[in-house]
CSV table of C-alpha atoms and ligand atoms in Angstrom, one decimal:
chain,number,residue,atom,x,y,z
A,1,MET,CA,-7.4,-8.7,13.8
A,2,ALA,CA,-5.7,-6.7,11.1
A,3,LEU,CA,-7.0,-4.8,8.1
A,4,ILE,CA,-5.1,-6.1,5.1
A,5,VAL,CA,-5.3,-4.9,1.5
A,6,GLN,CA,-4.7,-7.9,-0.8
A,7,LYS,CA,-4.0,-7.1,-4.5
A,8,PHE,CA,-3.9,-9.7,-7.3
A,9,GLY,CA,-2.0,-8.8,-10.5
A,10,GLY,CA,-2.9,-9.9,-14.0
A,11,THR,CA,-1.1,-13.3,-13.9
A,12,SER,CA,-2.6,-14.1,-10.5
A,13,VAL,CA,-6.1,-13.9,-12.1
A,14,ALA,CA,-5.2,-15.0,-15.6
A,15,ASP,CA,-7.9,-17.6,-15.9
A,16,ILE,CA,-10.7,-19.1,-13.8
A,17,ASP,CA,-8.4,-21.6,-12.1
A,18,CYS,CA,-6.1,-18.7,-11.1
A,19,ILE,CA,-9.2,-16.7,-9.8
A,20,GLN,CA,-10.2,-19.7,-7.7
A,21,ASN,CA,-6.7,-19.9,-6.4
A,22,ALA,CA,-6.8,-16.2,-5.5
A,23,ALA,CA,-10.1,-16.8,-3.7
A,24,ARG,CA,-8.5,-19.5,-1.7
A,25,ARG,CA,-5.7,-17.1,-0.6
A,26,ILE,CA,-8.4,-14.6,0.4
A,27,ALA,CA,-10.3,-17.3,2.3
A,28,PHE,CA,-7.1,-18.3,4.1
A,29,GLU,CA,-6.6,-14.8,5.6
A,30,HIS,CA,-10.3,-14.4,6.2
A,31,LYS,CA,-10.4,-17.6,8.3
A,32,ARG,CA,-7.5,-16.2,10.4
A,33,GLY,CA,-9.9,-13.4,11.3
A,34,HIS,CA,-8.5,-10.6,9.3
A,35,GLN,CA,-10.6,-7.9,7.7
A,36,LEU,CA,-9.8,-7.8,4.0
A,37,VAL,CA,-10.1,-5.4,1.1
A,38,VAL,CA,-9.3,-7.0,-2.2
A,39,VAL,CA,-8.0,-5.2,-5.4
A,40,VAL,CA,-7.7,-6.8,-8.8
A,41,SER,CA,-6.0,-6.2,-12.1
A,42,ALA,CA,-7.5,-7.3,-15.4
A,43,MET,CA,-6.8,-10.9,-16.4
A,44,ALA,CA,-3.4,-11.2,-18.0
A,45,GLY,CA,-3.3,-10.0,-21.6
A,46,VAL,CA,-6.7,-8.4,-21.4
A,47,THR,CA,-5.5,-4.8,-21.1
A,48,ASP,CA,-3.1,-5.3,-24.0
A,49,GLN,CA,-6.0,-6.6,-26.1
A,50,LEU,CA,-8.3,-3.7,-25.2
A,51,ILE,CA,-5.6,-1.2,-26.1
A,52,GLN,CA,-5.2,-3.0,-29.5
A,53,TYR,CA,-9.0,-2.6,-30.0
A,54,VAL,CA,-8.7,1.1,-29.4
A,55,ASN,CA,-5.8,1.6,-31.7
A,56,ALA,CA,-7.4,-0.5,-34.4
A,57,THR,CA,-10.5,1.7,-34.3
A,58,THR,CA,-8.7,5.1,-34.6
A,59,PRO,CA,-5.2,6.4,-34.9
A,60,HIS,CA,-6.2,9.3,-32.6
A,61,PRO,CA,-8.2,7.9,-29.7
A,62,ARG,CA,-9.7,10.4,-27.3
A,63,ALA,CA,-8.3,9.7,-23.9
A,64,GLU,CA,-11.8,9.8,-22.2
A,65,GLU,CA,-13.0,6.8,-24.4
A,66,TYR,CA,-9.6,5.1,-24.2
A,67,ASP,CA,-10.1,5.0,-20.4
A,68,VAL,CA,-13.6,3.7,-20.7
A,69,VAL,CA,-12.4,0.8,-22.8
A,70,VAL,CA,-9.1,-0.1,-21.0
A,71,SER,CA,-10.6,0.1,-17.5
A,72,SER,CA,-13.2,-2.6,-18.4
A,73,GLY,CA,-10.8,-5.5,-17.9
A,74,GLU,CA,-10.7,-4.9,-14.1
A,75,GLN,CA,-14.6,-4.8,-14.0
A,76,VAL,CA,-14.7,-8.4,-15.3
A,77,THR,CA,-12.2,-9.6,-12.7
A,78,SER,CA,-13.8,-7.9,-9.8
A,79,GLY,CA,-17.1,-9.6,-10.6
A,80,LEU,CA,-15.6,-13.0,-11.2
A,81,LEU,CA,-13.5,-13.0,-8.0
A,82,ALA,CA,-16.6,-11.8,-6.0
A,83,LEU,CA,-18.5,-14.8,-7.4
A,84,ALA,CA,-15.6,-17.2,-6.6
A,85,LEU,CA,-15.6,-16.0,-3.0
A,86,GLN,CA,-19.4,-16.3,-2.8
A,87,ASN,CA,-19.0,-19.8,-4.1
A,88,PHE,CA,-16.8,-20.5,-1.0
A,89,GLU,CA,-19.6,-19.2,1.2
A,90,ILE,CA,-17.7,-16.0,1.9
A,91,SER,CA,-19.6,-12.7,1.7
A,92,ALA,CA,-18.1,-10.5,-1.0
A,93,ARG,CA,-19.2,-7.9,-3.5
A,94,SER,CA,-17.5,-6.0,-6.3
A,95,PHE,CA,-16.9,-2.3,-6.5
A,96,GLN,CA,-15.9,-0.2,-9.4
A,97,ALA,CA,-13.9,3.0,-8.7
A,98,TRP,CA,-16.8,5.3,-9.4
A,99,GLN,CA,-19.0,3.6,-6.9
A,100,ILE,CA,-16.6,4.2,-4.0
A,101,PRO,CA,-15.6,6.8,-5.3
A,102,ILE,CA,-11.8,6.9,-5.9
A,103,ARG,CA,-11.5,10.5,-7.1
A,104,THR,CA,-8.6,11.5,-9.4
A,105,ASP,CA,-7.5,14.5,-11.4
A,106,HIS,CA,-8.6,14.8,-15.1
A,107,LEU,CA,-5.4,13.5,-16.6
A,108,HIS,CA,-6.8,10.6,-18.5
A,109,ALA,CA,-4.6,7.5,-19.0
A,110,LYS,CA,-2.2,8.7,-16.3
A,111,ALA,CA,-4.5,10.0,-13.6
A,112,ARG,CA,-3.4,10.7,-10.0
A,113,VAL,CA,-5.6,9.9,-7.0
A,114,ASN,CA,-6.9,13.0,-5.3
A,115,ASP,CA,-9.0,11.4,-2.6
A,116,ILE,CA,-10.8,8.2,-1.6
A,117,CYS,CA,-14.1,8.2,0.1
A,118,THR,CA,-13.8,5.4,2.7
A,119,SER,CA,-17.3,5.4,4.2
A,120,LEU,CA,-19.0,2.9,1.9
A,121,LEU,CA,-16.0,0.5,2.2
A,122,GLU,CA,-16.0,0.8,6.0
A,123,GLU,CA,-19.7,0.1,6.1
A,124,THR,CA,-19.2,-2.9,3.8
A,125,LEU,CA,-16.4,-4.2,6.1
A,126,GLN,CA,-18.6,-3.7,9.2
A,127,GLN,CA,-21.2,-5.9,7.6
A,128,GLY,CA,-18.6,-8.6,7.2
A,129,ILE,CA,-18.6,-8.3,3.5
A,130,ILE,CA,-15.3,-8.4,1.6
A,131,PRO,CA,-15.1,-5.5,-1.0
A,132,VAL,CA,-13.5,-6.7,-4.3
A,133,ILE,CA,-12.3,-3.5,-6.0
A,134,SER,CA,-11.4,-2.9,-9.6
A,135,GLY,CA,-7.8,-1.6,-9.6
A,136,PHE,CA,-6.3,0.9,-12.1
A,137,GLN,CA,-9.4,3.1,-12.4
A,138,GLY,CA,-10.7,6.3,-10.9
A,139,LEU,CA,-13.4,9.0,-11.3
A,140,SER,CA,-12.5,12.4,-12.8
A,141,PRO,CA,-13.8,15.8,-11.5
A,142,SER,CA,-16.2,15.8,-14.5
A,143,GLY,CA,-17.5,12.4,-13.7
A,144,ARG,CA,-15.7,10.4,-16.3
A,145,MET,CA,-13.6,7.2,-15.9
A,146,THR,CA,-9.9,7.6,-15.6
A,147,THR,CA,-7.0,5.1,-15.5
A,148,PHE,CA,-3.6,5.4,-13.7
A,149,GLY,CA,-1.3,4.1,-16.5
A,150,ARG,CA,0.1,0.6,-17.0
A,151,GLY,CA,0.5,-1.4,-13.8
A,152,GLY,CA,-1.8,1.1,-12.1
A,153,SER,CA,-3.6,-1.5,-9.9
A,154,ASP,CA,-0.7,-1.3,-7.5
A,155,ILE,CA,-1.5,2.4,-7.0
A,156,THR,CA,-5.1,1.5,-6.2
A,157,ALA,CA,-4.0,-1.0,-3.6
A,158,VAL,CA,-1.5,1.2,-1.9
A,159,ALA,CA,-3.8,4.3,-2.0
A,160,LEU,CA,-6.6,2.2,-0.4
A,161,ALA,CA,-4.3,0.9,2.2
A,162,ALA,CA,-3.2,4.4,3.1
A,163,ALA,CA,-6.8,5.8,3.1
A,164,LEU,CA,-8.2,2.9,5.2
A,165,GLY,CA,-5.1,2.9,7.6
A,166,ALA,CA,-4.6,-0.8,6.7
A,167,SER,CA,-1.8,-2.6,8.6
A,168,ARG,CA,-0.4,-4.2,5.4
A,169,CYS,CA,-0.7,-4.1,1.7
A,170,ASP,CA,0.0,-7.5,0.2
A,171,LEU,CA,0.8,-7.6,-3.6
A,172,TYR,CA,0.4,-11.0,-5.2
A,173,LYS,CA,2.4,-11.2,-8.4
A,174,ASP,CA,4.0,-13.7,-10.7
A,175,VAL,CA,7.4,-13.3,-8.9
A,176,SER,CA,8.5,-14.8,-5.6
A,177,GLY,CA,10.0,-11.5,-4.4
A,178,ILE,CA,12.7,-9.1,-5.0
A,179,TYR,CA,16.2,-10.4,-6.0
A,180,THR,CA,19.7,-9.1,-5.8
A,181,ALA,CA,20.0,-9.4,-9.6
A,182,ASP,CA,18.1,-11.0,-12.4
A,183,PRO,CA,18.5,-14.8,-11.7
A,184,ARG,CA,18.4,-15.5,-15.4
A,185,ILE,CA,21.7,-13.8,-15.7
A,186,VAL,CA,23.2,-14.2,-12.2
A,187,PRO,CA,22.4,-17.8,-11.1
A,188,THR,CA,23.7,-16.9,-7.6
A,189,ALA,CA,21.2,-14.1,-7.1
A,190,ARG,CA,19.1,-14.4,-4.0
A,191,LYS,CA,15.7,-13.3,-2.8
A,192,LEU,CA,15.6,-10.5,-0.3
A,193,ASP,CA,13.6,-10.7,2.8
A,194,ARG,CA,13.5,-6.9,3.3
A,195,VAL,CA,14.4,-3.9,1.3
A,196,SER,CA,13.8,-0.2,1.8
A,197,TYR,CA,11.4,1.9,-0.3
A,198,GLU,CA,14.3,4.2,-1.2
A,199,GLU,CA,16.2,1.3,-2.8
A,200,ILE,CA,13.2,-0.3,-4.5
A,201,LEU,CA,12.4,3.1,-5.9
A,202,GLU,CA,15.8,3.2,-7.6
A,203,LEU,CA,15.3,-0.3,-8.8
A,204,ALA,CA,11.8,0.3,-10.1
A,205,SER,CA,12.9,3.4,-12.1
A,206,LEU,CA,15.8,1.4,-13.4
A,207,GLY,CA,13.7,-1.0,-15.4
A,208,SER,CA,12.4,-3.5,-12.9
A,209,GLN,CA,8.8,-4.3,-14.0
A,210,VAL,CA,7.6,-5.6,-10.8
A,211,LEU,CA,6.3,-2.7,-8.9
A,212,GLN,CA,4.7,0.5,-10.2
A,213,HIS,CA,6.9,3.4,-9.4
A,214,ARG,CA,4.2,5.7,-8.2
A,215,ALA,CA,2.8,3.0,-6.0
A,216,ILE,CA,6.1,2.8,-4.2
A,217,GLU,CA,6.3,6.6,-3.8
A,218,LEU,CA,2.8,6.5,-2.3
A,219,ALA,CA,3.7,3.7,0.1
A,220,MET,CA,6.8,5.6,1.1
A,221,SER,CA,5.0,8.8,1.9
A,222,TYR,CA,2.1,7.2,3.8
A,223,ARG,CA,4.4,4.5,5.4
A,224,VAL,CA,2.3,1.7,4.1
A,225,PRO,CA,4.1,-1.6,4.8
A,226,VAL,CA,4.1,-3.5,1.4
A,227,ARG,CA,4.8,-7.2,0.8
A,228,VAL,CA,5.4,-8.8,-2.5
A,229,PHE,CA,4.4,-12.4,-2.9
A,230,SER,CA,3.9,-15.0,-5.6
A,231,SER,CA,0.4,-16.3,-5.6
A,232,PHE,CA,1.6,-19.6,-6.9
A,233,GLU,CA,3.9,-20.7,-4.2
A,234,GLU,CA,4.2,-20.7,-0.4
A,235,SER,CA,6.9,-18.2,0.3
A,236,THR,CA,7.5,-15.3,2.7
A,237,GLY,CA,8.1,-12.9,-0.3
A,238,THR,CA,9.9,-9.6,0.2
A,239,GLU,CA,8.9,-6.9,2.7
A,240,ILE,CA,9.3,-3.3,1.7
A,241,VAL,CA,9.9,-1.0,4.7
A,242,HIS,CA,11.4,2.3,5.7
A,243,GLU,CA,15.2,2.5,5.6
A,244,ASP,CA,15.3,3.1,9.4
A,245,GLU,CA,13.4,-0.2,10.0
A,246,ILE,CA,16.2,-2.2,8.4
A,247,MET,CA,18.5,-3.0,11.3
A,248,GLU,CA,21.4,-4.5,9.4
A,249,LYS,CA,22.3,-2.1,6.8
A,250,ALA,CA,23.7,-3.9,3.8
A,251,LEU,CA,26.1,-1.8,1.9
A,252,ILE,CA,25.2,-2.7,-1.7
A,253,HIS,CA,21.8,-4.1,-2.3
A,254,GLY,CA,21.5,-5.1,-5.9
A,255,ILE,CA,22.7,-4.9,-9.5
A,256,THR,CA,20.3,-4.1,-12.3
A,257,HIS,CA,20.6,-3.6,-16.0
A,258,THR,CA,18.5,-2.3,-18.8
A,259,HIS,CA,18.9,-2.4,-22.6
A,260,SER,CA,16.4,0.2,-23.4
A,261,GLU,CA,18.7,3.2,-23.7
A,262,ALA,CA,20.0,5.1,-26.6
A,263,LYS,CA,23.1,7.2,-26.4
A,264,ILE,CA,23.2,10.4,-28.5
A,265,THR,CA,26.4,12.3,-29.1
A,266,LEU,CA,26.5,15.8,-30.6
A,267,THR,CA,30.1,16.1,-31.8
A,268,GLN,CA,30.7,19.8,-31.7
A,269,VAL,CA,28.8,21.8,-29.2
A,270,THR,CA,29.8,25.4,-28.7
A,271,SER,CA,30.8,26.1,-25.1
A,272,GLN,CA,28.7,29.1,-24.7
A,273,PRO,CA,26.5,29.6,-21.7
A,274,GLY,CA,22.9,28.7,-22.5
A,275,VAL,CA,23.6,26.3,-25.3
A,276,THR,CA,23.2,23.1,-23.3
A,277,ALA,CA,20.2,24.6,-21.6
A,278,GLU,CA,18.6,25.2,-24.9
A,279,ILE,CA,19.2,21.7,-26.1
A,280,PHE,CA,17.9,20.0,-22.9
A,281,GLY,CA,15.0,22.5,-22.7
A,282,ALA,CA,13.9,21.6,-26.2
A,283,LEU,CA,14.1,17.9,-25.5
A,284,ALA,CA,12.1,18.3,-22.3
A,285,ASP,CA,9.5,20.3,-24.1
A,286,ALA,CA,9.2,17.4,-26.6
A,287,GLY,CA,8.6,15.0,-23.8
A,288,VAL,CA,12.0,13.3,-24.0
A,289,THR,CA,13.5,12.5,-20.6
A,290,VAL,CA,17.3,12.7,-20.6
A,291,ASP,CA,18.9,10.3,-18.3
A,292,MET,CA,22.7,10.4,-18.2
A,293,ILE,CA,24.7,13.4,-19.4
A,294,ILE,CA,28.4,13.0,-20.4
A,295,HIS,CA,30.1,16.3,-21.1
A,296,ASN,CA,33.9,16.7,-21.4
A,297,ASN,CA,34.6,20.3,-21.9
A,298,LEU,CA,38.4,19.9,-21.8
A,299,GLU,CA,40.6,23.0,-21.3
A,300,SER,CA,37.7,25.2,-22.2
A,301,ARG,CA,37.9,24.4,-25.9
A,302,ASP,CA,35.4,26.2,-28.1
A,303,LEU,CA,33.8,23.1,-29.4
A,304,SER,CA,33.4,19.8,-27.5
A,305,PRO,CA,31.2,16.7,-27.7
A,306,LEU,CA,28.1,16.4,-25.6
A,307,ALA,CA,26.6,12.9,-25.1
A,308,PHE,CA,23.5,11.9,-23.2
A,309,THR,CA,21.1,8.9,-23.0
A,310,ILE,CA,17.4,8.7,-23.5
A,311,ALA,CA,14.8,5.9,-23.6
A,312,ARG,CA,15.1,4.2,-27.0
A,313,MET,CA,11.4,4.6,-27.6
A,314,ASP,CA,11.8,8.4,-27.4
A,315,LEU,CA,14.4,8.4,-30.2
A,316,PRO,CA,12.1,9.6,-33.0
A,317,GLN,CA,11.0,12.7,-31.0
A,318,ALA,CA,14.6,13.3,-29.9
A,319,GLN,CA,15.9,13.2,-33.5
A,320,ALA,CA,13.1,15.4,-34.8
A,321,THR,CA,13.9,18.0,-32.0
A,322,LEU,CA,17.6,17.9,-32.6
A,323,GLN,CA,17.1,18.3,-36.4
A,324,LYS,CA,15.2,21.5,-35.7
A,325,LEU,CA,17.8,22.8,-33.3
A,326,LYS,CA,20.7,22.1,-35.5
A,327,ILE,CA,19.7,25.0,-37.8
A,328,SER,CA,20.3,27.5,-35.0
A,329,LEU,CA,22.9,25.8,-32.9
A,330,ASP,CA,25.1,23.9,-35.4
A,331,PHE,CA,26.4,21.2,-33.1
A,332,GLY,CA,28.1,19.1,-35.7
A,333,ASP,CA,27.2,15.5,-36.4
A,334,THR,CA,24.7,13.6,-34.3
A,335,ILE,CA,25.8,10.0,-33.5
A,336,VAL,CA,23.2,7.6,-32.2
A,337,ASP,CA,24.3,4.5,-30.4
A,338,GLN,CA,21.7,1.9,-29.7
A,339,MET,CA,24.2,-0.8,-28.6
A,340,THR,CA,24.6,0.4,-25.0
A,341,ALA,CA,23.3,-1.1,-21.8
A,342,LYS,CA,22.9,0.6,-18.4
A,343,ILE,CA,24.1,-1.2,-15.3
A,344,SER,CA,23.3,0.2,-11.9
A,345,VAL,CA,24.6,-0.7,-8.5
A,346,VAL,CA,22.1,0.3,-5.8
A,347,GLY,CA,22.6,0.4,-2.0
A,348,ILE,CA,22.1,2.7,0.9
A,349,GLY,CA,25.8,2.0,1.8
A,350,LEU,CA,26.9,4.3,-1.1
A,351,ARG,CA,25.9,7.2,1.0
A,352,THR,CA,28.6,6.6,3.6
A,353,HIS,CA,31.2,4.4,2.0
A,354,PRO,CA,33.0,6.1,-0.9
A,355,HIS,CA,35.3,3.1,-1.4
A,356,LEU,CA,32.3,1.2,-2.8
A,357,THR,CA,32.5,3.3,-6.0
A,358,GLY,CA,36.1,2.3,-6.5
A,359,THR,CA,35.1,-1.4,-6.4
A,360,LEU,CA,33.0,-0.8,-9.5
A,361,PHE,CA,35.8,0.8,-11.6
A,362,ARG,CA,38.4,-1.7,-10.5
A,363,THR,CA,36.2,-4.7,-11.2
A,364,LEU,CA,35.3,-3.6,-14.7
A,365,SER,CA,38.8,-2.6,-15.7
A,366,GLN,CA,40.1,-6.0,-14.5
A,367,ARG,CA,37.6,-7.5,-17.0
A,368,GLY,CA,38.6,-5.1,-19.7
A,369,ILE,CA,35.1,-3.6,-19.9
A,370,GLU,CA,35.1,-0.1,-21.2
A,371,ILE,CA,32.8,2.4,-19.3
A,372,LEU,CA,31.0,4.7,-21.8
A,373,GLY,CA,29.3,7.0,-19.2
A,374,VAL,CA,28.7,7.4,-15.5
A,375,ALA,CA,25.9,8.9,-13.4
A,376,THR,CA,25.5,8.8,-9.7
A,377,SER,CA,22.9,9.6,-7.1
A,378,GLU,CA,22.9,9.2,-3.3
A,379,ILE,CA,22.3,5.4,-3.4
A,380,LYS,CA,23.0,4.5,-6.9
A,381,ILE,CA,25.9,4.4,-9.5
A,382,SER,CA,24.9,3.8,-13.1
A,383,ILE,CA,27.3,3.1,-15.9
A,384,LEU,CA,27.0,2.7,-19.6
A,385,VAL,CA,28.7,-0.3,-21.3
A,386,HIS,CA,28.5,-1.9,-24.7
A,387,GLN,CA,25.6,-4.3,-24.5
A,388,ASP,CA,27.7,-7.3,-25.4
A,389,PHE,CA,29.4,-6.9,-22.0
A,390,ALA,CA,26.3,-6.2,-20.0
A,391,GLU,CA,25.8,-9.7,-18.6
A,392,LEU,CA,29.5,-10.2,-17.8
A,393,ALA,CA,29.5,-6.8,-16.0
A,394,VAL,CA,26.4,-7.7,-13.9
A,395,ARG,CA,27.9,-11.0,-12.9
A,396,SER,CA,31.3,-9.6,-12.1
A,397,LEU,CA,29.8,-6.8,-10.0
A,398,HIS,CA,27.4,-9.2,-8.2
A,399,SER,CA,30.4,-11.2,-7.0
A,400,ALA,CA,32.7,-8.2,-6.4
A,401,TYR,CA,30.1,-6.7,-4.0
A,402,GLN,CA,29.8,-10.1,-2.4
A,403,LEU,CA,26.2,-10.6,-3.2
A,404,ASP,CA,26.7,-14.2,-4.5
A,405,GLY,CA,24.9,-17.1,-2.9
A,406,GLU,CA,25.7,-17.8,0.7
A,407,THR,CA,28.8,-15.7,1.0
A,408,ALA,CA,26.8,-12.5,0.9
A,409,GLU,CA,26.6,-10.5,4.1
A,410,LYS,CA,23.0,-9.7,3.5
A,411,PRO,CA,20.7,-10.1,0.6
A,412,MET,CA,19.8,-7.4,-1.8
A,413,LEU,CA,17.3,-6.3,-4.4
A,414,TYR,CA,16.1,-6.6,-7.9
A,415,ALA,CA,12.6,-7.5,-8.9
A,416,VAL,CA,12.3,-10.2,-11.5
A,417,LYS,CA,9.8,-12.4,-13.2
A,418,ALA,CA,9.7,-15.9,-11.7
P,501,LIG,N1,-4.6,-3.9,-16.1
P,501,LIG,C1,-3.7,-2.8,-16.1
P,501,LIG,C2,-2.4,-3.1,-16.9
P,501,LIG,O1,-2.3,-4.2,-17.4
P,501,LIG,C3,-3.4,-2.4,-14.7
P,501,LIG,C4,-2.6,-3.4,-13.9
P,501,LIG,O2,-2.5,-4.5,-14.3
P,501,LIG,O3,-2.1,-3.0,-12.8
P,501,LIG,O4,-1.6,-2.2,-17.0
P,502,MG,MG1,-0.9,-6.0,-15.3
């Protein structure tokens, strides 16, 4: 008998039929004799609606009340799912985060879990009752409701699995698993059976929507085995494990792309020490995260262009910050390019096989695709291309790295909506 945390995302509890379907999934594992702890999201669309209510009420909502409103969607689902289980003659009861409690810091709307008191849940399990817990919410040190940020129910599920020492955390989503690339763009993309936390972390931060980034980090530090399933089909899903548990190490694991970047070029930056530090420091202070930096200071010229990418949604803050800096730093014209796409090749093989980087440049040059910027990390190479070439680049790289269909040595990653 194993202790399993089962988490149902918004689309898996989107209406009463879906909630009954989730109850059947729970009943199935229950009949096999497992102990279950269930975590739920709000019904699909509900959180968005609640946020709209808040914003329609005031342009400057206080975060404490924002959290009271947006955390209410999960309360509805936990009650409904507990009722659906009781209807199947299965003992179940709902829990809100404050009742357990799941304690967090005081950072409303993006709270972090500090600790989880497990005694009430353990007592409940001992009585043969399935706890159905509202995800996404916590209790602040001053006794107020907090929430974890969008997609935060994954965090609740993984944190509970870690605190209770569960043997598995099963996340039911509207996707059948993690893919080597977005199947809408790469028809030969395949579902992965297993991927490592490290790789999925790169993929999650690269724009994949499927798993909450902080939930993966938590799973990785507490070694919680996570599986991603679709709640609408019978499939083995994708298992996320430690790198050392993957016996056959595939070289490259997946190709991702995002269109949400903006590239900013400052045409004439003085090559004096401290200037770039001042620019990036000011952007960081304004809450703008800089992703790739492209700086060609050729033959130590006095003035050279400095380019970098940021999230498109941060563009207004970035422009306002640069406007202010321009008075003291005079870095020439500011050119904003919103037509770029970022493509990333992810794989643990990049650590040890330098030739894999060459494949990328060769493939794109054969296709005549210009590379507008490059950034690398241990297990990832990201490049910037014109967005009109993004899909061609993804498909070409997918086959260049032999990820296509049956010819691939071993499947890879990318999380995608089914
Ligand atoms: N309901 C919250 C959201 O939509 C949390 C979650 O679904 O994980 O972001
Ligand atoms: Mg959701």
